[in-house]
Amino acid sequence: MLQGLAERSRQHAGPHTQPSVEHRLHPWWRVMCLTGVDYFSTLGYQPGIAALAAGSLSPVATLILVLLTLFGALPVYRKVASASPHGEGSIAMLEHLLPWWSGKLLVLVLLGFAATDFLITITLSAADATAHLIENPYAPHFLHGHNLLVTLVLLALLAAVFLKGFTEALGIAVALVMVYLTLNLVVVLAGVVQVLRTPHVVDDWRALMVAEHPNPLLIIGVALIVFPKLALGLSGFETGVAVMPLIRGDASDTEERPAGRIRGTRHLLTTAAIIMSVFLLASSMVTTLLIPKAEFETGGAANGRALAYLAHELLGNVFGTCYDVSTIAILWFAGASAMAGLLNLVPRYLPRYGMAPHWARAVRPLVLVFTVVAFVVTVLFRASVDKQAGAYATGVLVLITSASLAVTLASAKRHRRAYTVGFATISTVFVYTTIANIIERPDGLIIGSFFIMAIIVVSFASRGIRAFELRVTDVRLDDTATRFVTEAANAGELRLIANEPDLRDAAEYSDKERQERRDLHIPVGDPLLFVEVTVPDASEFESELDVRGEERHGYRILKLTSTSVPNAIAALLLYLRDLTGERPHVYFEWGEGNPLLNLLRFLFVGVGEVAPVTREVLREAEPEPARRPFVHVG
């Protein structure tokens, strides 16, 4: 069960796949198909949800969604692609823009909504695949009325695949997307032909809109109000950026600036957005004109499967069954893609924060956890596509809103006024859309809040448990520091005094040396090295340790930069022991203040009661007392 670290999830196919060094890269259009199993598969249920949410105004509301896609989300994510060419996405952009714990907490919150997005992708796709399966005229009769059970079976099969091992299958994604889009094109064209044969349906639709909304401005206003319910049609952008590392760039690409990969990603985003926009508009129009309103309602034949309904009605049950099989396959593969995305979210961020528990390093326990949560969500929503649409849209919208805000802040930081104003306007629209969707359907916020609380609780508990680990990945001494250490070791015992710098004048170092020699009985004449630690960002968990030597007022000082004072000193002591072959001594003085408050200061600020924590870090890092550096406190 615990075999395989979480980093192996990078080998899975999914929206957040990052290839290993030896991974074969692909043209951007093939990678687009990998994102398409998630993005394009929404055509399986989007037209039905749009008709149910907006009624006769579905085409108008869909048009607004398309405009927002092409002139809002697309420009934002083209910028995100330039700013995160290694697939980090908009979450990492915000992390870099916001310092310290504010950035980390924001990432944890966004991870909660990202988990909502991917989890509801799994459950919603499975529920819609079930609807296509059961509503097919050739489906066994005993399946009818058992949507919940069938959906749970599909989720269990998905979990079984990942427990066994899910290798990347980009070729399968390409085949699925090509077949699926071709079949959708045939259905849409058949719908257009049917509309041309029965032009009265257009007149009936116009009459219904005028009867319900006689004022043209009112039509636009109502469409603006209801279009947030259609926002799940924006689901492909974050995944499109996340798969950037799979795209083959130019031969001249560098790791710092992969221009070819960025250009390919922009082609991917633009092409996918245009294809999806055309299909959204066309499918919304033909389904609204040709399908009776009652069929969209819960229990109706077009509920959650509007285009499949037309496929059977216009092209016969044989073609309709082919369409159903294609839809079921791509929806199931979208769930697999989303599961791989979830498995990549944990190792991408949490280990860097020290917030990943031990069991989260293995893929299989995570699969079981996510599957259990998917079961719970499916049962709560009774495997209903309509009821889960709001939760799905919330997760999608929060990620897109965060991306637009990240791009706005980045433009403002670079003092690009025109871009800042433009992206701020887009951000305002997405903020409105997100708030409207949450007010209309709070399910997504509830599920997202559950994930946020779970992630924060588990993350900070894990950080507390791992706080005493040796969190330094490498120690580097400059030439001056190396000379200080070598000369001190050659003169006798290697003795270090931990000093919290204040004025850094001669009196400070003189008083400190006199006090430590008196209180801790350091022999007169033994050379001393002062150790001072600077903590630039205590919210980071691991870091490299840079040690610089400085001579000040006749005293020799080792200046350290790290994320935590005790961990930095412990790492330096162990490094000096291995460098000189002798066990170094470090001298502290007891700190003042409440021990519990000092512990909290250590966890969140990297300081606190340094002496006992340094000793505890050394005890965990070096199990043999005879090899452990000496810690003195007075």
XYZ file of C-alpha atoms in Angstrom:
634
model
C 0.000 0.000 0.000
C 2.838 2.405 0.794
C 5.004 1.373 -2.133
C 5.869 4.250 -4.420
C 6.443 7.848 -3.456
C 3.964 10.526 -4.418
C 6.415 11.834 -7.001
C 5.499 8.787 -9.089
C 2.207 10.516 -9.783
C 4.181 12.616 -12.235
C 4.193 9.528 -14.460
C 0.387 9.452 -14.640
C -1.626 10.972 -17.404
C -3.585 13.945 -16.205
C -3.951 17.685 -16.303
C -1.044 18.203 -13.952
C 1.368 15.669 -15.386
C 5.002 16.758 -15.404
C 7.333 14.573 -17.428
C 10.546 13.208 -16.039
C 13.784 14.095 -17.741
C 13.576 11.124 -20.080
C 9.889 11.724 -20.877
C 9.078 11.984 -24.568
C 7.681 15.371 -25.556
C 4.822 15.885 -28.000
C 3.450 18.473 -30.447
C 1.090 20.957 -28.824
C -1.981 19.645 -30.656
C -1.515 16.160 -29.192
C -1.152 17.599 -25.704
C -4.305 19.629 -26.363
C -6.153 16.324 -26.644
C -4.913 15.391 -23.181
C -6.523 18.528 -21.766
C -9.475 17.932 -24.085
C -10.609 14.779 -22.305
C -11.514 17.136 -19.467
C -12.395 20.303 -21.395
C -14.249 18.903 -24.414
C -16.012 16.192 -22.426
C -18.166 18.897 -20.800
C -20.121 18.929 -24.057
C -21.678 15.733 -22.747
C -23.655 17.673 -20.133
C -23.095 21.414 -20.684
C -25.933 22.013 -23.243
C -28.472 20.276 -21.009
C -27.362 22.206 -17.926
C -27.442 25.469 -19.912
C -31.002 24.819 -21.113
C -32.129 23.872 -17.629
C -30.517 26.950 -16.063
C -31.351 29.614 -18.658
C -34.354 28.168 -20.510
C -35.045 29.968 -23.752
C -32.158 32.345 -22.999
C -29.642 29.515 -23.114
C -28.092 30.597 -26.472
C -27.766 34.216 -25.272
C -26.224 33.188 -21.971
C -23.901 30.806 -23.832
C -22.852 33.653 -26.136
C -21.853 35.691 -23.081
C -19.899 32.696 -21.799
C -18.114 32.397 -25.146
C -17.202 36.090 -25.136
C -15.845 35.707 -21.610
C -13.879 32.666 -22.753
C -12.272 34.340 -25.770
C -11.738 37.835 -24.354
C -11.355 37.029 -20.658
C -10.032 33.597 -19.729
C -7.944 33.127 -22.876
C -5.856 36.338 -22.547
C -5.365 35.649 -18.838
C -4.022 32.148 -19.359
C -1.840 33.159 -22.269
C -0.106 35.425 -19.743
C -0.041 32.642 -17.152
C 1.698 30.425 -19.708
C 4.460 33.004 -20.095
C 4.867 33.441 -16.337
C 4.865 29.723 -15.437
C 6.442 27.824 -18.336
C 7.097 24.743 -16.218
C 3.436 24.061 -15.493
C 3.199 25.676 -12.071
C 0.020 27.528 -13.024
C -1.653 30.534 -11.481
C -1.460 29.185 -7.911
C 2.331 29.370 -8.002
C 2.151 32.890 -9.476
C 0.166 34.095 -6.458
C 2.527 32.254 -4.135
C 5.462 34.184 -5.587
C 3.627 37.503 -5.516
C 2.564 37.221 -1.869
C 5.292 36.829 0.780
C 5.561 34.697 3.886
C 2.588 32.897 5.361
C 0.047 34.967 3.447
C 1.190 33.305 0.218
C 1.250 29.840 1.790
C -2.242 30.200 3.291
C -3.596 31.471 -0.015
C -2.094 28.444 -1.763
C -3.742 26.115 0.763
C -7.108 27.803 0.168
C -6.710 27.570 -3.601
C -5.657 23.947 -3.271
C -8.982 23.357 -1.530
C -10.881 24.786 -4.471
C -8.608 22.982 -6.937
C -9.406 19.739 -5.115
C -13.092 20.649 -5.436
C -12.645 21.200 -9.159
C -10.890 17.886 -9.784
C -13.006 15.853 -7.395
C -16.279 17.107 -8.862
C -14.824 16.453 -12.311
C -14.498 12.814 -11.254
C -17.966 12.511 -9.705
C -19.768 14.632 -12.304
C -18.146 12.809 -15.207
C -19.000 9.432 -13.682
C -22.598 10.537 -13.081
C -22.987 11.764 -16.642
C -21.372 8.614 -18.034
C -23.970 6.690 -16.055
C -26.772 8.792 -17.548
C -25.542 8.077 -21.079
C -25.232 4.393 -20.290
C -28.659 3.924 -18.700
C -30.564 6.091 -21.166
C -29.235 4.147 -24.138
C -32.067 2.069 -25.625
C -29.847 -1.021 -25.740
C -28.881 -0.793 -22.067
C -30.118 -3.661 -19.835
C -33.455 -2.824 -18.276
C -32.339 -3.748 -14.750
C -29.961 -0.773 -14.713
C -32.796 1.744 -14.854
C -33.347 3.532 -11.563
C -29.908 2.558 -10.257
C -27.888 5.595 -11.354
C -26.255 5.939 -7.941
C -25.078 2.331 -7.847
C -23.728 2.418 -11.403
C -21.881 5.674 -10.689
C -20.273 4.183 -7.583
C -19.174 1.162 -9.617
C -17.551 3.453 -12.202
C -15.740 5.316 -9.407
C -14.561 2.022 -7.935
C -13.240 0.924 -11.335
C -11.389 4.226 -11.631
C -9.795 3.679 -8.214
C -8.856 0.122 -9.179
C -6.994 1.394 -12.234
C -4.891 3.740 -10.104
C -4.298 1.138 -7.408
C -2.972 -1.150 -10.119
C -1.009 1.593 -11.833
C -2.044 4.142 -14.454
C 0.491 4.745 -17.200
C 0.254 7.731 -19.448
C -1.785 7.127 -22.571
C -1.584 10.265 -24.659
C -2.416 8.253 -27.766
C -5.694 7.129 -26.179
C -6.541 10.738 -25.346
C -5.899 11.807 -28.939
C -8.109 9.023 -30.312
C -10.908 9.727 -27.827
C -10.944 13.463 -28.496
C -10.813 13.094 -32.281
C -13.641 10.564 -32.355
C -15.707 12.475 -29.810
C -15.398 15.852 -31.560
C -16.170 14.238 -34.922
C -19.345 12.636 -33.573
C -20.370 15.921 -31.938
C -19.811 17.721 -35.215
C -22.081 15.220 -36.987
C -24.794 15.676 -34.354
C -24.579 19.468 -34.466
C -24.687 19.517 -38.288
C -27.678 17.161 -38.216
C -29.326 19.564 -35.798
C -28.634 22.524 -38.066
C -30.108 20.627 -41.020
C -33.198 19.828 -38.956
C -33.579 23.483 -37.996
C -33.349 24.482 -41.661
C -36.023 21.918 -42.511
C -38.319 23.180 -39.749
C -37.731 26.936 -39.628
C -40.793 27.433 -37.437
C -38.735 26.293 -34.415
C -36.713 29.504 -34.708
C -39.881 31.598 -34.820
C -41.275 29.674 -31.829
C -38.088 30.307 -29.891
C -38.111 34.039 -30.660
C -41.773 34.278 -29.717
C -41.110 32.526 -26.424
C -38.228 34.873 -25.600
C -40.300 37.948 -26.442
C -43.222 36.640 -24.400
C -41.010 35.957 -21.379
C -38.768 39.031 -21.788
C -40.392 41.693 -24.015
C -37.563 44.209 -23.487
C -34.379 43.366 -25.480
C -32.260 44.976 -22.776
C -34.012 42.761 -20.251
C -32.997 39.704 -22.285
C -29.338 40.709 -22.021
C -29.717 41.558 -18.343
C -31.298 38.231 -17.455
C -28.720 36.376 -19.543
C -25.959 38.158 -17.613
C -27.560 37.033 -14.376
C -27.954 33.380 -15.342
C -24.748 32.831 -17.333
C -22.612 32.086 -14.200
C -24.525 28.803 -13.990
C -22.889 27.861 -17.287
C -19.371 28.542 -16.056
C -18.341 24.883 -16.061
C -17.731 25.425 -19.778
C -14.512 27.225 -18.728
C -12.922 24.152 -17.191
C -9.983 23.606 -19.541
C -7.693 26.583 -18.997
C -5.907 25.710 -15.757
C -5.277 22.193 -17.027
C -4.049 23.585 -20.345
C -1.279 25.500 -18.580
C -0.475 22.633 -16.222
C 0.471 20.262 -19.057
C 3.035 22.683 -20.527
C 6.022 20.452 -19.641
C 4.693 17.828 -22.051
C 4.877 20.190 -25.041
C 7.807 19.961 -27.424
C 9.418 23.353 -27.853
C 12.204 24.682 -30.055
C 15.714 23.276 -30.144
C 16.890 26.633 -28.811
C 14.649 26.495 -25.722
C 16.364 26.883 -22.368
C 15.112 25.886 -18.927
C 14.859 29.557 -17.940
C 13.078 30.680 -21.107
C 11.439 27.899 -23.151
C 10.050 30.209 -25.839
C 8.922 27.374 -28.106
C 7.019 25.649 -25.319
C 5.310 28.904 -24.378
C 4.324 29.521 -27.995
C 2.999 25.969 -28.313
C 0.954 26.373 -25.127
C -0.575 29.555 -26.454
C -1.532 27.709 -29.641
C -3.040 24.966 -27.469
C -5.092 27.397 -25.371
C -6.293 29.436 -28.344
C -7.230 26.441 -30.485
C -9.037 24.676 -27.640
C -10.929 27.852 -26.733
C -12.055 28.449 -30.331
C -13.138 24.818 -30.833
C -15.022 24.778 -27.555
C -16.658 28.161 -28.229
C -17.990 27.010 -31.589
C -19.354 23.792 -30.124
C -20.867 25.576 -27.103
C -22.761 28.063 -29.258
C -23.890 25.536 -31.860
C -24.918 22.870 -29.347
C -26.780 25.377 -27.191
C -28.709 26.645 -30.199
C -29.741 23.276 -31.678
C -30.626 21.706 -28.330
C -32.716 24.717 -27.298
C -34.565 24.785 -30.622
C -35.130 21.068 -31.093
C -35.573 19.524 -27.647
C -38.833 19.995 -25.702
C -38.326 21.851 -22.442
C -39.739 18.998 -20.358
C -36.996 16.637 -21.555
C -34.338 18.792 -19.880
C -35.943 18.414 -16.453
C -34.821 15.817 -13.919
C -35.926 12.424 -15.197
C -36.254 13.689 -18.775
C -34.528 11.901 -21.624
C -32.279 14.920 -22.348
C -31.322 15.638 -18.746
C -27.510 15.719 -18.641
C -27.296 14.317 -22.192
C -28.844 16.831 -24.590
C -26.608 16.089 -27.603
C -26.969 12.346 -27.038
C -30.754 12.836 -27.133
C -30.440 14.532 -30.524
C -28.050 11.837 -31.754
C -30.690 9.177 -31.127
C -33.600 11.305 -32.375
C -32.006 12.588 -35.568
C -29.550 9.855 -36.558
C -31.004 6.663 -35.115
C -30.182 4.388 -32.222
C -27.138 2.795 -33.854
C -25.376 6.125 -34.331
C -26.730 7.285 -30.988
C -25.211 4.249 -29.299
C -21.855 5.001 -30.923
C -22.157 8.532 -29.585
C -23.031 7.203 -26.121
C -20.040 4.854 -26.098
C -17.731 7.677 -27.149
C -19.185 9.982 -24.498
C -18.935 7.375 -21.744
C -15.312 6.694 -22.673
C -14.213 10.329 -22.708
C -16.115 11.130 -19.506
C -14.504 8.177 -17.744
C -11.090 9.228 -19.050
C -11.768 12.771 -17.813
C -12.252 11.280 -14.339
C -8.952 9.426 -14.645
C -7.265 12.636 -15.766
C -8.714 14.518 -12.801
C -7.591 11.800 -10.369
C -4.039 12.111 -11.705
C -4.316 15.869 -11.218
C -5.273 15.368 -7.568
C -2.360 13.003 -7.053
C -0.032 15.679 -8.400
C -1.407 18.531 -6.278
C -0.147 17.130 -2.983
C 3.528 16.572 -3.930
C 3.681 19.767 -5.961
C 3.136 22.127 -3.026
C 2.767 20.534 0.398
C 6.175 18.821 0.768
C 7.908 22.153 0.150
C 5.945 23.573 3.076
C 6.644 20.577 5.324
C 2.889 19.996 5.242
C 2.650 16.515 3.747
C 2.085 13.656 6.210
C 4.105 10.508 5.741
C 1.319 8.488 4.165
C 0.756 11.184 1.536
C 4.087 10.263 -0.056
C 2.536 7.098 -1.495
C 0.019 7.113 -4.335
C -2.291 4.334 -3.217
C -3.398 5.795 0.141
C -4.210 9.061 -1.626
C -6.243 7.174 -4.215
C -8.255 5.531 -1.454
C -8.822 8.831 0.342
C -9.979 10.624 -2.797
C -12.163 7.683 -3.794
C -13.886 7.618 -0.402
C -14.526 11.359 -0.651
C -15.844 10.884 -4.212
C -18.205 8.186 -2.895
C -19.474 10.553 -0.198
C -20.006 13.413 -2.671
C -21.796 11.102 -5.117
C -24.122 9.805 -2.409
C -24.838 13.305 -1.094
C -25.717 14.537 -4.583
C -27.486 11.284 -5.501
C -25.315 11.020 -8.642
C -27.144 14.004 -10.116
C -25.398 15.926 -12.880
C -27.539 19.021 -12.329
C -26.903 19.183 -8.582
C -23.132 18.860 -8.978
C -22.849 21.464 -11.730
C -22.816 24.374 -9.282
C -20.060 22.844 -7.170
C -18.005 22.116 -10.282
C -18.473 25.641 -11.599
C -17.376 27.099 -8.248
C -14.070 25.231 -8.304
C -13.436 26.215 -11.910
C -14.340 29.863 -11.332
C -12.198 30.246 -8.217
C -9.142 28.979 -10.110
C -9.814 31.257 -13.086
C -10.445 34.221 -10.766
C -7.177 33.549 -8.957
C -5.403 33.403 -12.324
C -6.862 36.729 -13.433
C -5.902 38.340 -10.116
C -2.385 36.898 -10.373
C -1.939 38.305 -13.873
C -3.331 41.683 -12.739
C -0.910 41.866 -9.792
C 2.004 40.798 -11.978
C 1.178 43.509 -14.531
C 0.877 46.127 -11.784
C 4.213 45.045 -10.323
C 5.821 45.639 -13.712
C 4.054 49.031 -14.014
C 2.254 48.064 -17.224
C -0.795 50.271 -16.810
C -2.819 49.212 -19.853
C -2.461 45.518 -19.058
C -3.247 46.179 -15.406
C -6.499 47.976 -16.239
C -7.538 45.349 -18.771
C -6.857 42.375 -16.520
C -8.412 44.155 -13.542
C -11.601 44.502 -15.588
C -11.508 40.802 -16.443
C -10.878 39.999 -12.783
C -13.928 42.029 -11.796
C -16.113 40.029 -14.183
C -14.801 36.732 -12.837
C -15.217 37.868 -9.232
C -18.862 38.725 -9.996
C -19.354 35.404 -11.773
C -17.841 33.471 -8.878
C -19.891 35.275 -6.235
C -23.089 34.888 -8.256
C -22.470 31.177 -8.689
C -21.750 30.713 -4.978
C -24.915 32.570 -3.987
C -27.026 30.605 -6.443
C -25.471 27.241 -5.629
C -23.423 27.200 -2.401
C -22.579 23.493 -2.748
C -19.197 24.247 -4.295
C -18.283 26.612 -1.466
C -19.329 24.023 1.104
C -17.264 21.270 -0.506
C -14.375 23.667 -1.107
C -14.488 24.784 2.542
C -14.378 21.151 3.636
C -11.253 20.575 1.562
C -9.684 23.839 2.722
C -10.197 22.975 6.399
C -8.964 19.412 5.878
C -5.862 20.600 4.015
C -5.056 23.300 6.586
C -5.541 21.005 9.603
C -3.548 18.123 8.117
C -0.881 20.456 6.746
C -0.185 22.326 9.975
C -0.323 19.118 12.016
C 2.236 17.640 9.643
C 4.372 20.784 9.851
C 4.345 20.564 13.634
C 5.308 16.890 13.594
C 8.132 17.490 11.106
C 9.321 20.729 12.699
C 12.340 19.051 14.331
C 13.646 17.515 11.130
C 16.972 18.633 9.735
C 15.478 20.856 7.069
C 18.681 22.046 5.383
C 19.299 20.509 1.966
C 22.881 21.766 1.506
C 25.540 23.726 3.417
C 27.900 26.098 1.616
C 30.739 28.006 3.325
C 32.452 30.859 1.578
C 36.267 31.144 1.633
C 36.314 33.418 4.679
C 34.045 31.147 6.723
C 36.128 28.103 5.724
C 39.314 29.863 6.882
C 37.737 30.837 10.226
C 36.612 27.255 10.882
C 39.917 25.684 9.843
C 42.024 28.022 11.988
C 39.735 27.613 15.012
C 39.763 23.814 14.717
C 43.564 23.746 14.417
C 43.860 25.852 17.580
C 41.862 23.393 19.712
C 38.190 22.756 20.334
C 35.764 24.247 17.806
C 33.532 26.536 19.903
C 30.596 28.564 18.541
C 28.525 31.180 20.370
C 24.965 31.701 19.157
C 24.247 35.402 19.056
C 21.050 37.244 18.211
C 22.424 40.403 16.581
C 21.273 43.772 17.855
C 23.499 46.817 17.403
C 26.427 44.643 16.302
C 28.896 47.026 17.912
C 32.078 46.109 19.782
C 30.346 46.238 23.165
C 27.717 43.696 22.104
C 30.309 41.078 21.131
C 32.572 41.848 24.077
C 29.741 41.493 26.611
C 28.506 38.313 24.945
C 31.952 36.683 25.012
C 32.579 37.655 28.640
C 29.174 36.351 29.754
C 29.503 32.997 27.919
C 33.056 32.375 29.157
C 31.968 33.113 32.734
C 28.636 31.237 32.769
C 29.716 28.189 30.763
C 33.348 27.990 31.913
C 34.953 28.362 28.509
C 38.725 28.369 28.933
C 40.366 31.740 28.442
C 42.335 31.823 25.225
C 40.263 29.255 23.340
C 39.150 30.870 20.046
C 35.432 31.566 19.642
C 33.291 31.950 16.544
C 30.025 33.866 16.729
C 27.053 32.437 14.835
C 24.248 34.727 13.647
C 21.214 33.505 11.716
C 18.967 35.583 9.468
C 15.501 34.207 8.644
C 14.178 35.810 5.421
C 11.078 33.603 5.119
C 10.126 31.244 7.938
C 7.140 29.955 5.971
C 9.466 27.922 3.743
C 10.251 24.498 5.157
C 13.490 23.457 3.469
C 16.329 25.613 2.221
C 20.013 25.622 1.452
C 22.319 27.059 4.105
C 24.746 29.756 2.976
C 27.475 30.580 5.505
C 29.483 33.771 5.119
C 32.467 34.718 7.217
C 32.815 38.280 8.530
C 35.333 39.918 10.842
C 33.857 42.735 12.923
C 35.524 44.686 15.749
C 38.128 41.943 15.960
C 35.542 39.150 16.351
C 34.980 36.377 13.838
C 31.374 35.811 12.822
C 29.640 33.105 10.782
C 26.526 34.626 9.207
C 23.828 32.136 8.219
C 20.697 32.542 6.114
C 17.988 29.936 6.609
C 14.264 29.356 7.224
C 14.765 28.447 10.900
C 17.402 29.399 13.477
C 17.615 26.068 15.384
C 17.625 23.926 12.233
C 20.301 26.119 10.644
C 22.605 25.913 13.666
C 22.099 22.150 13.938
C 22.903 21.671 10.255
C 26.034 23.828 10.579
C 27.252 21.830 13.600
C 26.846 18.513 11.813
C 28.572 19.889 8.717
C 31.510 21.191 10.783
C 31.784 17.854 12.565
C 32.112 16.054 9.249
C 34.457 18.726 7.876
C 36.896 18.759 10.820
C 36.390 15.264 12.244
C 35.750 16.740 15.705
C 32.510 17.318 17.648
C 31.937 21.091 17.808
C 30.522 22.945 20.827
C 27.750 25.525 20.633
C 26.848 27.879 23.483
C 23.425 29.420 24.120
C 21.788 31.423 26.838
C 18.295 30.629 28.069
C 15.577 32.693 26.455
C 12.826 34.547 28.254
C 9.090 34.130 27.826
C 6.405 31.468 27.951
C 7.659 28.105 26.554
C 4.422 27.516 24.622
C 4.620 30.940 22.989
C 8.269 30.315 22.177
C 7.313 27.024 20.523
C 4.707 28.824 18.397
C 7.300 31.439 17.481
C 9.600 28.645 16.338
C 6.886 26.995 14.242
C 5.747 30.162 12.486
C 8.653 32.634 12.721
C 11.646 30.296 12.892
C 12.973 31.584 16.232
C 11.828 31.076 19.835
C 13.626 29.001 22.469
C 16.551 28.109 20.252
C 18.745 26.021 22.571
C 16.420 23.064 23.371
C 15.067 22.966 19.839
C 18.588 22.855 18.388
C 19.411 19.969 20.698
C 16.221 18.126 19.659
C 17.005 18.583 15.956
C 20.477 17.202 16.572
C 19.052 14.254 18.534
C 16.731 13.297 15.666
C 19.378 13.827 13.000
C 22.184 11.972 14.809
C 20.958 8.916 16.763
C 24.436 8.136 18.199
C 25.128 10.353 21.258
C 28.851 9.794 20.900
C 28.819 11.525 17.504
C 26.432 14.310 18.408
C 27.754 17.911 18.677
C 27.760 19.426 22.178
C 25.041 21.895 23.177
C 25.677 24.107 26.226
C 23.118 26.449 27.792
C 23.682 28.926 30.569
